[in-house]
CSV table of C-alpha atoms in Angstrom, one decimal:
chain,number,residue,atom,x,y,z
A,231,UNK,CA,115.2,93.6,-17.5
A,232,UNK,CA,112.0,93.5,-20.0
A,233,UNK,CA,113.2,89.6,-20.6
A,234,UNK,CA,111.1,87.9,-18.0
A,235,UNK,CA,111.9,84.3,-16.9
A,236,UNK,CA,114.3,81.8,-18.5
A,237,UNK,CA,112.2,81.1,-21.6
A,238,UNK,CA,111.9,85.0,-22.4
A,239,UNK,CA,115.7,85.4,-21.9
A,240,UNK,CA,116.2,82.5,-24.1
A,241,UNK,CA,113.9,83.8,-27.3
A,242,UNK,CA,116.1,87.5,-27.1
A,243,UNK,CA,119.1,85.7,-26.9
A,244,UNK,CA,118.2,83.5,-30.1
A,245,UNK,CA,116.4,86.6,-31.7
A,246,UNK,CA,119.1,89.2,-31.1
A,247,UNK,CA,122.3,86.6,-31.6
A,248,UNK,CA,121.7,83.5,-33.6
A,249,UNK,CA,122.7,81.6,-30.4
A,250,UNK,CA,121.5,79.1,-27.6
A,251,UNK,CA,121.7,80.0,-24.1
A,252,UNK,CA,124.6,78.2,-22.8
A,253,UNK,CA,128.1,78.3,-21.5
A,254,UNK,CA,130.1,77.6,-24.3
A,255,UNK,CA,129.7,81.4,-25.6
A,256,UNK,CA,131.7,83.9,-23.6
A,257,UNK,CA,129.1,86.5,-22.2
A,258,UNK,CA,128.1,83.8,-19.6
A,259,UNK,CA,132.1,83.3,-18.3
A,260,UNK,CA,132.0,87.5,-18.4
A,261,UNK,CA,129.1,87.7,-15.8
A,262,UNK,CA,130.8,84.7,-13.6
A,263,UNK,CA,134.1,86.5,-13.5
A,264,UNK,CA,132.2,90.1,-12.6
A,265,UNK,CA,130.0,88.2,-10.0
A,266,UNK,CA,132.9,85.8,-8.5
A,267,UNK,CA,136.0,88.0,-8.6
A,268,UNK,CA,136.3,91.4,-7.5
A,269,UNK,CA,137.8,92.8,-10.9
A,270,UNK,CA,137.5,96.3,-11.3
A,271,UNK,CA,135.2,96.9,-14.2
A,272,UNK,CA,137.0,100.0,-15.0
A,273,UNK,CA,140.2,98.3,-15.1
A,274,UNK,CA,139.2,95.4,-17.3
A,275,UNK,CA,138.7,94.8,-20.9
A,276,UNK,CA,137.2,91.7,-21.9
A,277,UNK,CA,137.5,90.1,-25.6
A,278,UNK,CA,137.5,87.1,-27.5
A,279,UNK,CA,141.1,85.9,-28.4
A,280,UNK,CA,141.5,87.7,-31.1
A,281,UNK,CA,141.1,90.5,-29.4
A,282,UNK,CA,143.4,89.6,-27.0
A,283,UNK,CA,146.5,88.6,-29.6
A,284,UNK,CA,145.6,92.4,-30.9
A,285,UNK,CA,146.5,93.8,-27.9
A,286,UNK,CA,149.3,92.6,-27.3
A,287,UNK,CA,150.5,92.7,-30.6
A,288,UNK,CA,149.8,96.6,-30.3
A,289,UNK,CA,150.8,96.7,-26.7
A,290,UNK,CA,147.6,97.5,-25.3
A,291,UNK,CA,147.1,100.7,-27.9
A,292,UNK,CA,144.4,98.7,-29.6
A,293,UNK,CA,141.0,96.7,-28.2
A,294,UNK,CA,139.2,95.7,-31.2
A,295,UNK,CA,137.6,92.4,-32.5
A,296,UNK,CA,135.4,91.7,-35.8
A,297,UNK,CA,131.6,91.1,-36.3
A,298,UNK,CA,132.2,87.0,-36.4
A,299,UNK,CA,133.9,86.8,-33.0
A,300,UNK,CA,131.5,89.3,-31.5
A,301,UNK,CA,128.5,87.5,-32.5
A,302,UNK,CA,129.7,84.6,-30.9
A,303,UNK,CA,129.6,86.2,-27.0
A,304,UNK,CA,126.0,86.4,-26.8
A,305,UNK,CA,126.2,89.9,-26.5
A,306,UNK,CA,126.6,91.0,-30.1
A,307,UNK,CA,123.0,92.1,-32.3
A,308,UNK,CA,123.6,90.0,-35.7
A,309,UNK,CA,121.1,92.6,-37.7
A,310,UNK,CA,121.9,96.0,-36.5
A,311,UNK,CA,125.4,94.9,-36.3
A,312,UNK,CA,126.4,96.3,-32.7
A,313,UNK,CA,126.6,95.4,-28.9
A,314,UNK,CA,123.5,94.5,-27.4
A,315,UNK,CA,122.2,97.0,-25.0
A,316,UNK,CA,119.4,94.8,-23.0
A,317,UNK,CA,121.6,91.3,-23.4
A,318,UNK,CA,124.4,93.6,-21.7
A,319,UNK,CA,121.8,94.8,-18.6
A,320,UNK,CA,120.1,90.8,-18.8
A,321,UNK,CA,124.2,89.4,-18.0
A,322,UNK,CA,125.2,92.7,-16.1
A,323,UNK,CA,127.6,93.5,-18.1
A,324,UNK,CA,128.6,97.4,-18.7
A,325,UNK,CA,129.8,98.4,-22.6
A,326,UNK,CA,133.1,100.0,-21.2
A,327,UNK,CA,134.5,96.9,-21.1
A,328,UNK,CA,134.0,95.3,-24.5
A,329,UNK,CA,136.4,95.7,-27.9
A,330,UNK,CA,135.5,98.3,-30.7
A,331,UNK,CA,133.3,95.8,-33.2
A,332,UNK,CA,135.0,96.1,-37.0
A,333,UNK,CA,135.1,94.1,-40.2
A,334,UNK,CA,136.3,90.9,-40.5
A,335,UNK,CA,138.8,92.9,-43.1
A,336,UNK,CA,140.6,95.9,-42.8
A,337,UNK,CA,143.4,97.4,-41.6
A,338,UNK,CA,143.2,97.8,-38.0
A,339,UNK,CA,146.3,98.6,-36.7
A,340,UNK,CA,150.5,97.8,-36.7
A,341,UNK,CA,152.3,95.5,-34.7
A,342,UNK,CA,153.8,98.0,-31.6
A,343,UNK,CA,157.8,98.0,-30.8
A,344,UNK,CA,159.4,96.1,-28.6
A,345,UNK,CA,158.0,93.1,-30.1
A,346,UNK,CA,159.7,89.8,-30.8
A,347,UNK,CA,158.6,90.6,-34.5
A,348,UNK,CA,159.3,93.9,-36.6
A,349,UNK,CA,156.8,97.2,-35.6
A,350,UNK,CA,154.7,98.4,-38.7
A,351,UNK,CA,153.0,95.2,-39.9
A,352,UNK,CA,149.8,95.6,-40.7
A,353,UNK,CA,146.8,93.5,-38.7
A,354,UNK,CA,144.3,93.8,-41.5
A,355,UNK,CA,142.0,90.5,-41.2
A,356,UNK,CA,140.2,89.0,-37.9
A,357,UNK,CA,137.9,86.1,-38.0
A,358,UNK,CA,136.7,83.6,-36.1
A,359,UNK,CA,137.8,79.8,-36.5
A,360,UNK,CA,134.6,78.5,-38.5
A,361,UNK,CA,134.5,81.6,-40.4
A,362,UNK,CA,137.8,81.7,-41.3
A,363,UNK,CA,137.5,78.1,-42.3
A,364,UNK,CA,134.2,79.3,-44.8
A,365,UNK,CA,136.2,81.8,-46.6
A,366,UNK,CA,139.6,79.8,-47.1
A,367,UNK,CA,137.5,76.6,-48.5
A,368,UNK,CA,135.6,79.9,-50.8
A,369,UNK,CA,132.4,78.9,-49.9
A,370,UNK,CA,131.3,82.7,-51.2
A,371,UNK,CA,127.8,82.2,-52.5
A,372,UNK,CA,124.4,80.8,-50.4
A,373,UNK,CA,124.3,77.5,-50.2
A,374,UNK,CA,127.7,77.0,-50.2
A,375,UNK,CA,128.8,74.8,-46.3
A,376,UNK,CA,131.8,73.1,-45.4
A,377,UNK,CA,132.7,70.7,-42.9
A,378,UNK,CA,136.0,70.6,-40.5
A,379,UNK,CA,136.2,67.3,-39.2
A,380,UNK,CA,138.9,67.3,-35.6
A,381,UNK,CA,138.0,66.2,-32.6
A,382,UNK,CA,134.5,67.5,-33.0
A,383,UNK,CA,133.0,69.0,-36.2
A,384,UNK,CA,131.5,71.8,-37.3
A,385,UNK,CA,129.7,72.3,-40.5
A,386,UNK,CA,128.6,75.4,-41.9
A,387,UNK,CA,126.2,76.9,-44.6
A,388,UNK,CA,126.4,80.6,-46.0
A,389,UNK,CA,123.3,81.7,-46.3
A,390,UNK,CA,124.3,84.5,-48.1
A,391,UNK,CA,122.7,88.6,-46.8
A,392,UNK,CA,119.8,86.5,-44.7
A,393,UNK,CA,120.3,86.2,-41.2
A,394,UNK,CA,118.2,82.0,-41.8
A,395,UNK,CA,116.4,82.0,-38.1
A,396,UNK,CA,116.7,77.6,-37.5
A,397,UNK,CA,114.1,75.7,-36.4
A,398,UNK,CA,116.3,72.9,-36.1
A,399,UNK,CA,119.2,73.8,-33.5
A,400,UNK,CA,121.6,75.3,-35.8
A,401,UNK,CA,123.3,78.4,-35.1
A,402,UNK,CA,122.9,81.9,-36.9
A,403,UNK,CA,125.6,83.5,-37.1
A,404,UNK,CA,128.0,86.3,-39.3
A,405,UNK,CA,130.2,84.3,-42.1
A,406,UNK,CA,131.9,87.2,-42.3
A,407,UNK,CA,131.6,91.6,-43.3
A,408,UNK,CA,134.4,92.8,-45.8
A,409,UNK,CA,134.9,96.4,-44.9
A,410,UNK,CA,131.3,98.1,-45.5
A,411,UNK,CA,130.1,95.9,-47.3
A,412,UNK,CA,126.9,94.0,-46.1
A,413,UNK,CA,127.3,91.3,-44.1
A,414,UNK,CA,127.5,87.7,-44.9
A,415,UNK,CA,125.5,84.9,-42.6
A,416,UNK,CA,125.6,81.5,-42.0
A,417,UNK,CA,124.2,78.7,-40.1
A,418,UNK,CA,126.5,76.4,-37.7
A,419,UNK,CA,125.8,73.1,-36.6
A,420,UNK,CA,128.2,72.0,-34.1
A,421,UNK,CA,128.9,68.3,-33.6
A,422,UNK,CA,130.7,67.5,-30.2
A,423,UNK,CA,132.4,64.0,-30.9
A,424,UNK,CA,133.9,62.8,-33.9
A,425,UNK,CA,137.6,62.3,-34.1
A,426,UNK,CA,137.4,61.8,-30.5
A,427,UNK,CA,135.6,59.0,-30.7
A,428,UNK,CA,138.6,57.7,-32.5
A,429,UNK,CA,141.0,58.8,-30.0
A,430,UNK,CA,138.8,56.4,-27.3
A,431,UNK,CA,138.6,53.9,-29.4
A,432,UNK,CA,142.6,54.2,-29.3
A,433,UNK,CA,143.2,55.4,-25.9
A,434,UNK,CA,140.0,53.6,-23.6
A,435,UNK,CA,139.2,50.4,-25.9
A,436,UNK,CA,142.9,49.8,-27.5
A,437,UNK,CA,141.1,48.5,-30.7
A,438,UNK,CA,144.0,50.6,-32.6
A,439,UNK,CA,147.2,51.6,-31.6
A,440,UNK,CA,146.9,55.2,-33.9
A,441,UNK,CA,144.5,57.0,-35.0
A,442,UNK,CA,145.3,56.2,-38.7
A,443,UNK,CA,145.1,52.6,-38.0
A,444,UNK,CA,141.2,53.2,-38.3
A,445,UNK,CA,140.9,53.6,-41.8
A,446,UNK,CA,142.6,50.3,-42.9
A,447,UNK,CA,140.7,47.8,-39.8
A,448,UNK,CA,137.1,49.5,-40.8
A,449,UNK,CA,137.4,48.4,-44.0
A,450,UNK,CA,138.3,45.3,-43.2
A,451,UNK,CA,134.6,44.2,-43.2
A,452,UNK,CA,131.8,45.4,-45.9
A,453,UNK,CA,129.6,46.9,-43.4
A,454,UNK,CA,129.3,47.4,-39.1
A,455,UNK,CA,127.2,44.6,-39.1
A,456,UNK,CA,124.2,46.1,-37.5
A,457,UNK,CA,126.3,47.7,-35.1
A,458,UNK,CA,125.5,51.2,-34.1
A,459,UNK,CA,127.9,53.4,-32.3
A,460,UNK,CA,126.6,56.7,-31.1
A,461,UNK,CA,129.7,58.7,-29.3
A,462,UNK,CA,127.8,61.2,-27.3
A,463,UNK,CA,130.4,61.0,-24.3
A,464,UNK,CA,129.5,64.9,-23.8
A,465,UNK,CA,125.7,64.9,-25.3
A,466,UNK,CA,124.4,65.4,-28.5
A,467,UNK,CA,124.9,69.0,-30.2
A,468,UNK,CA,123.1,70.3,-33.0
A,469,UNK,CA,120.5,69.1,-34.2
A,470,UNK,CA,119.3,67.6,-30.5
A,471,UNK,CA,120.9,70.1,-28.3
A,472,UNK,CA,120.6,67.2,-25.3
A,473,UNK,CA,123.7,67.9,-22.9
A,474,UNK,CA,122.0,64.4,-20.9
A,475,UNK,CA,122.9,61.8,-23.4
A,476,UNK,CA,125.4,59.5,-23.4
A,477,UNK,CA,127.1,57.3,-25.7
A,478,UNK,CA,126.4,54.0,-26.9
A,479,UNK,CA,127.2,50.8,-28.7
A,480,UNK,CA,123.9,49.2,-29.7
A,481,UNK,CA,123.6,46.1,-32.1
A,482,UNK,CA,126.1,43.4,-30.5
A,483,UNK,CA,125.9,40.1,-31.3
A,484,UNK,CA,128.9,37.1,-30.7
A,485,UNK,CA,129.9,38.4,-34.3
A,486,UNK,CA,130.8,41.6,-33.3
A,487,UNK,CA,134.7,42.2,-33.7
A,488,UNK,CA,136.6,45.2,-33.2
A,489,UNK,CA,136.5,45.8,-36.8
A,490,UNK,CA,132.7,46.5,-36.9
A,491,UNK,CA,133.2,48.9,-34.0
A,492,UNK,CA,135.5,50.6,-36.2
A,493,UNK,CA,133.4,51.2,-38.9
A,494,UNK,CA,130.6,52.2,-37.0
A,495,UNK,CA,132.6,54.6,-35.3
A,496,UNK,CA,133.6,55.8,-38.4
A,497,UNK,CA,129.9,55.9,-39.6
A,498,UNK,CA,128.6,57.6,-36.5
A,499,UNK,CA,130.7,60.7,-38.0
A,500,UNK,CA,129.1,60.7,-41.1
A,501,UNK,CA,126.2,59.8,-39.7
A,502,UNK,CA,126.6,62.9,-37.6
A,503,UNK,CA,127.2,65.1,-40.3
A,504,UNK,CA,124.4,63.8,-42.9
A,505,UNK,CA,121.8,65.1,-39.5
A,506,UNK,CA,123.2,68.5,-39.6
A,507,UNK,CA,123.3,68.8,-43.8
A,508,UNK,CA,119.8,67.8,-43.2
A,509,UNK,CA,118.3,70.5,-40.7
A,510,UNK,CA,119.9,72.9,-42.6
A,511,UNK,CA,118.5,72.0,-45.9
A,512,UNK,CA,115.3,72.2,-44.1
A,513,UNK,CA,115.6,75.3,-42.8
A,514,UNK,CA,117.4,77.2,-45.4
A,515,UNK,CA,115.4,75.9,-48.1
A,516,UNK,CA,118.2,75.2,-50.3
A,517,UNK,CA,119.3,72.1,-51.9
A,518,UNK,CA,123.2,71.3,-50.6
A,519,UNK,CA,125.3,70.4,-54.4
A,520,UNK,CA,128.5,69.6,-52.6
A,521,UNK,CA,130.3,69.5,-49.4
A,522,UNK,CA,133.5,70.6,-48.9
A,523,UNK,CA,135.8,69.2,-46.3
A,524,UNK,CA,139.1,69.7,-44.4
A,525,UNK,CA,140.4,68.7,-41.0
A,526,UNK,CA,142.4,66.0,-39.8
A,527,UNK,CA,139.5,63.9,-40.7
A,528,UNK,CA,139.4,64.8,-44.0
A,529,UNK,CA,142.1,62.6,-44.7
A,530,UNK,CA,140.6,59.4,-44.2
A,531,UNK,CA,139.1,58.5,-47.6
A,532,UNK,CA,136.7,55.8,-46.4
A,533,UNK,CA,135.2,58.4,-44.1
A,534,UNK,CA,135.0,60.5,-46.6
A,535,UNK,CA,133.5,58.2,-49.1
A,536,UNK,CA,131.0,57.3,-46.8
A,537,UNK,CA,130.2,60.7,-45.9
A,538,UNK,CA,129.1,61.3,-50.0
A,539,UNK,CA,127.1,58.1,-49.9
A,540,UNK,CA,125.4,59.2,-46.4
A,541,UNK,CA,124.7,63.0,-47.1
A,542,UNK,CA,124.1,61.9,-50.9
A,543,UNK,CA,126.5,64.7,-52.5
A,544,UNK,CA,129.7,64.9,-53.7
A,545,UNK,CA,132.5,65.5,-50.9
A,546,UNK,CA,135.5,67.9,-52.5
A,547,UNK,CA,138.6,67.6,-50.4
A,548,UNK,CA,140.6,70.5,-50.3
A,549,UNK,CA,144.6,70.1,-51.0
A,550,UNK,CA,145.0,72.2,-48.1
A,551,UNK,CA,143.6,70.6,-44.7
A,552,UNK,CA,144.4,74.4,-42.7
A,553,UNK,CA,141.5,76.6,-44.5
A,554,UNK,CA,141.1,78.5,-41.2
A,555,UNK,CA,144.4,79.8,-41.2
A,556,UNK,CA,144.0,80.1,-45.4
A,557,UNK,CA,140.8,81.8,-44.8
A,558,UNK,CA,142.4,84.5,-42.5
A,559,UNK,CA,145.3,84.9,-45.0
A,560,UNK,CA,142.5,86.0,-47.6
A,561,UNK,CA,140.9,88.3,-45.2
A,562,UNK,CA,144.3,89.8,-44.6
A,563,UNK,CA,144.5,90.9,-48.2
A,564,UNK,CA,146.8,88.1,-49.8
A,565,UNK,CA,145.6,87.5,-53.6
A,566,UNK,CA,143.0,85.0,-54.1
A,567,UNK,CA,144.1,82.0,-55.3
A,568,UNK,CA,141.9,79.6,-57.1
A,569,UNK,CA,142.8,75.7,-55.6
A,570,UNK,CA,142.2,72.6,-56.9
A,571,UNK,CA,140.6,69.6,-55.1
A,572,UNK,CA,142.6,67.2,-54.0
A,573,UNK,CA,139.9,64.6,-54.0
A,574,UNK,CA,136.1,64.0,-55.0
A,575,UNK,CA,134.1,61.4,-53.3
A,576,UNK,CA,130.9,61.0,-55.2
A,577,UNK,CA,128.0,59.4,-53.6
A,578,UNK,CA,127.5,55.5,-55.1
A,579,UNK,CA,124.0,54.7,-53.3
A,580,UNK,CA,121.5,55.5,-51.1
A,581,UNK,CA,122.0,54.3,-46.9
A,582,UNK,CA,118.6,54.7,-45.9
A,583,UNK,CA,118.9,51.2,-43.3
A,584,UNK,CA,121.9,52.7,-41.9
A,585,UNK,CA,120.1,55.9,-41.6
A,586,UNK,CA,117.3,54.2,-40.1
A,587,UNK,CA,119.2,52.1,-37.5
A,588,UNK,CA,121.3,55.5,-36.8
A,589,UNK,CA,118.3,57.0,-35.8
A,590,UNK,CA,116.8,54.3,-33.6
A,591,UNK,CA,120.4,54.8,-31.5
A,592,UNK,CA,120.2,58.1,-31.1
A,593,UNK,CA,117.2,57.9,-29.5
A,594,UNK,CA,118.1,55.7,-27.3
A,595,UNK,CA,121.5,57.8,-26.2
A,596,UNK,CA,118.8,60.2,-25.6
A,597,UNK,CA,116.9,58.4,-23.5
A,598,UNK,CA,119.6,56.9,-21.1
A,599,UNK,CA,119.2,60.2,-18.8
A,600,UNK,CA,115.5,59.5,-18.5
A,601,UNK,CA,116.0,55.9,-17.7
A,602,UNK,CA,119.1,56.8,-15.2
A,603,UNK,CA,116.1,59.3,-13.6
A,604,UNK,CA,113.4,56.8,-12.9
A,605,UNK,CA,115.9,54.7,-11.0
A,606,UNK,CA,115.4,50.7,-11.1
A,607,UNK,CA,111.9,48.8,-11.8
């Protein structure tokens, strides 16, 4: 291995991929399962699950998967567009076992006989979720980003032919190739807790009875009240990258109600959000003129309203919440349809206090894993 140490490895993979080293990508689980099990190299091949769902709908005739999943393993090269030779010797991982690497649209093979649906359909478009999502909300030209709000969110830029190396903890990544055409990129920032921290606020604290219920009781009140809620129940993702923190509810007073958690909870998202818009203005260089949303999320038009005033640009609402599956019809070759927004949430104000208090939370999420460390005074 030329990579020496844990820092080296770390700058190839980021160099070479776009990515962090850590377990949420699939190359690490590949080298546990070839160290732990005694799998027969020669007898496995390994894939993201696209790959897999071609297979089988193929009956094992066909391992391929496109440049967007394959640049999500920590395997793939982003700029020369191919399997990694020296990431593959750094995890131990031998080619043989890895899918053919194709565009995220084209025909790539027909569904095999014996299936429960018809043989002959063509498989012509393959892309990962985030990807898909990109393309079905048509965010074609650099600069363009959406945001998916579930029970985490991601939001990403295009970045258009540039492969934009961040500074900031975002992800580089492929938005997607159309045949042989030159690739598109993008940068990710992934956001581990946001409609989850609805689904505690339901499930741990009973403040709501359903999720929807949220909407109506944070707006009972004009503002959190100097409460800040920061939901890192799993850490921070991007722009911090601190798997250590932990969540927090910082501002109480005896006037604190359940509504004011509410709307803080609901503020932490945008809050959220607004962080990772801002590290990728920064490192892009390119002044965001809209964000375009779907998800679950989505549907909650205070959110949404605060997420324009937060981030300080319009938020467009798309009439269809499911662009990932839209996006992968349009890579499957279905005519482009032009949508109409369902919604736009312009921005009414600036929120630099909230910001500011937002901030001062975060930190201190951050530093509860220092404080846990030194033990009592």
């Amino acid at each position: 291995m030329r990579s020496s140490g844990r820092t080296g490895a770390q700058e190839l993979v980021r160099a070479r991929t776009g990515l962090v080293v850590d377990a949420y990508f699939s190359g690490t689980k590949l080298r546990w399962l070839l160290q732990h099990t005694e799998v027969d190299p020669l007898r496995l091949a390994f894939g993201t699950i696209d790959a897999w769902l071609v297979w089988n709908l193929t009956r094992g005739r066909t391992h391929v998967t496109d440049v967007t999943n394959a640049s999500r393993t920590m395997l793939f090269d982003i700029h020369r567009l191919q399997w990694d030779d020296e990431l593959l010797e750094l995890l131990g991982i031998p080619r043989s076992v890895l899918p053919v690497v194709r565009s995220s649209s084209e025909s790539y093979a027909m569904t095999a006989e014996g299936l429960p649906i018809p043989a002959g359909i063509p498989i012509a478009g393959i892309a990962g979720d985030q990807q898909a999502s990109l393309f079905g909300q048509r965010c074609t030209r650099a600069g363009m980003a959406k945001n998916t709000y579930g029970t985490g969110s991601f939001v990403v830029m295009n970045t258009g032919a540039s492969a934009v190396r961040s500074s900031h903890g975002l992800l580089s990544t492929i938005a997607w190739r159309l045949g042989d055409a030159p690739p598109q990129y993008a940068l990710e920032g992934s956001i581990f807790v946001t409609g989850a921290a609805v689904q505690w606020l339901r499930d741990q604290l009973h403040i709501i009875r359903s999720a929807a219920e949220i909407e109506a009781l944070a707006a009972s009140v004009p503002d959190s009240g100097g409460v800040v809620v920061v939901p890192a129940f799993t850490g921070l993702g991007t722009p911090h990258w601190d798997a250590y923190a932990r969540g927090a509810i910082l501002g109480l007073t005896r006037g604190s109600s359940a509504a004011h958690i509410a709307r803080a909870t609901l503020e932490s998202i945008a809050l959220q959000t607004a962080d990772v818009l801002e590290a990728m203005r920064e490192d892009s260089g390119i002044a965001l003129s809209e964000l375009r949303v779907d998800g679950g999320g989505s549907t909650n038009d205070l959110l949404m309203q605060m997420q324009a005033d937060i981030a300080g640009v319009p938020v467009v609402r798309t009439r269809i919440a499911e662009t990932t599956a839209l996006g992968a019809a349009y890579l499957a070759g279905l005519p482009e349809v032009h949508l109409p927004p369902d919604r736009v949430f312009e921005p009414r104000g600036r929120c630099d206090e909230l910001i500011a208090q937002w901030r001062k939370g975060v930190e201190r999420a951050k530093g509860w894993a220092v404080a846990r460390a030194s033990g009592p005074p």
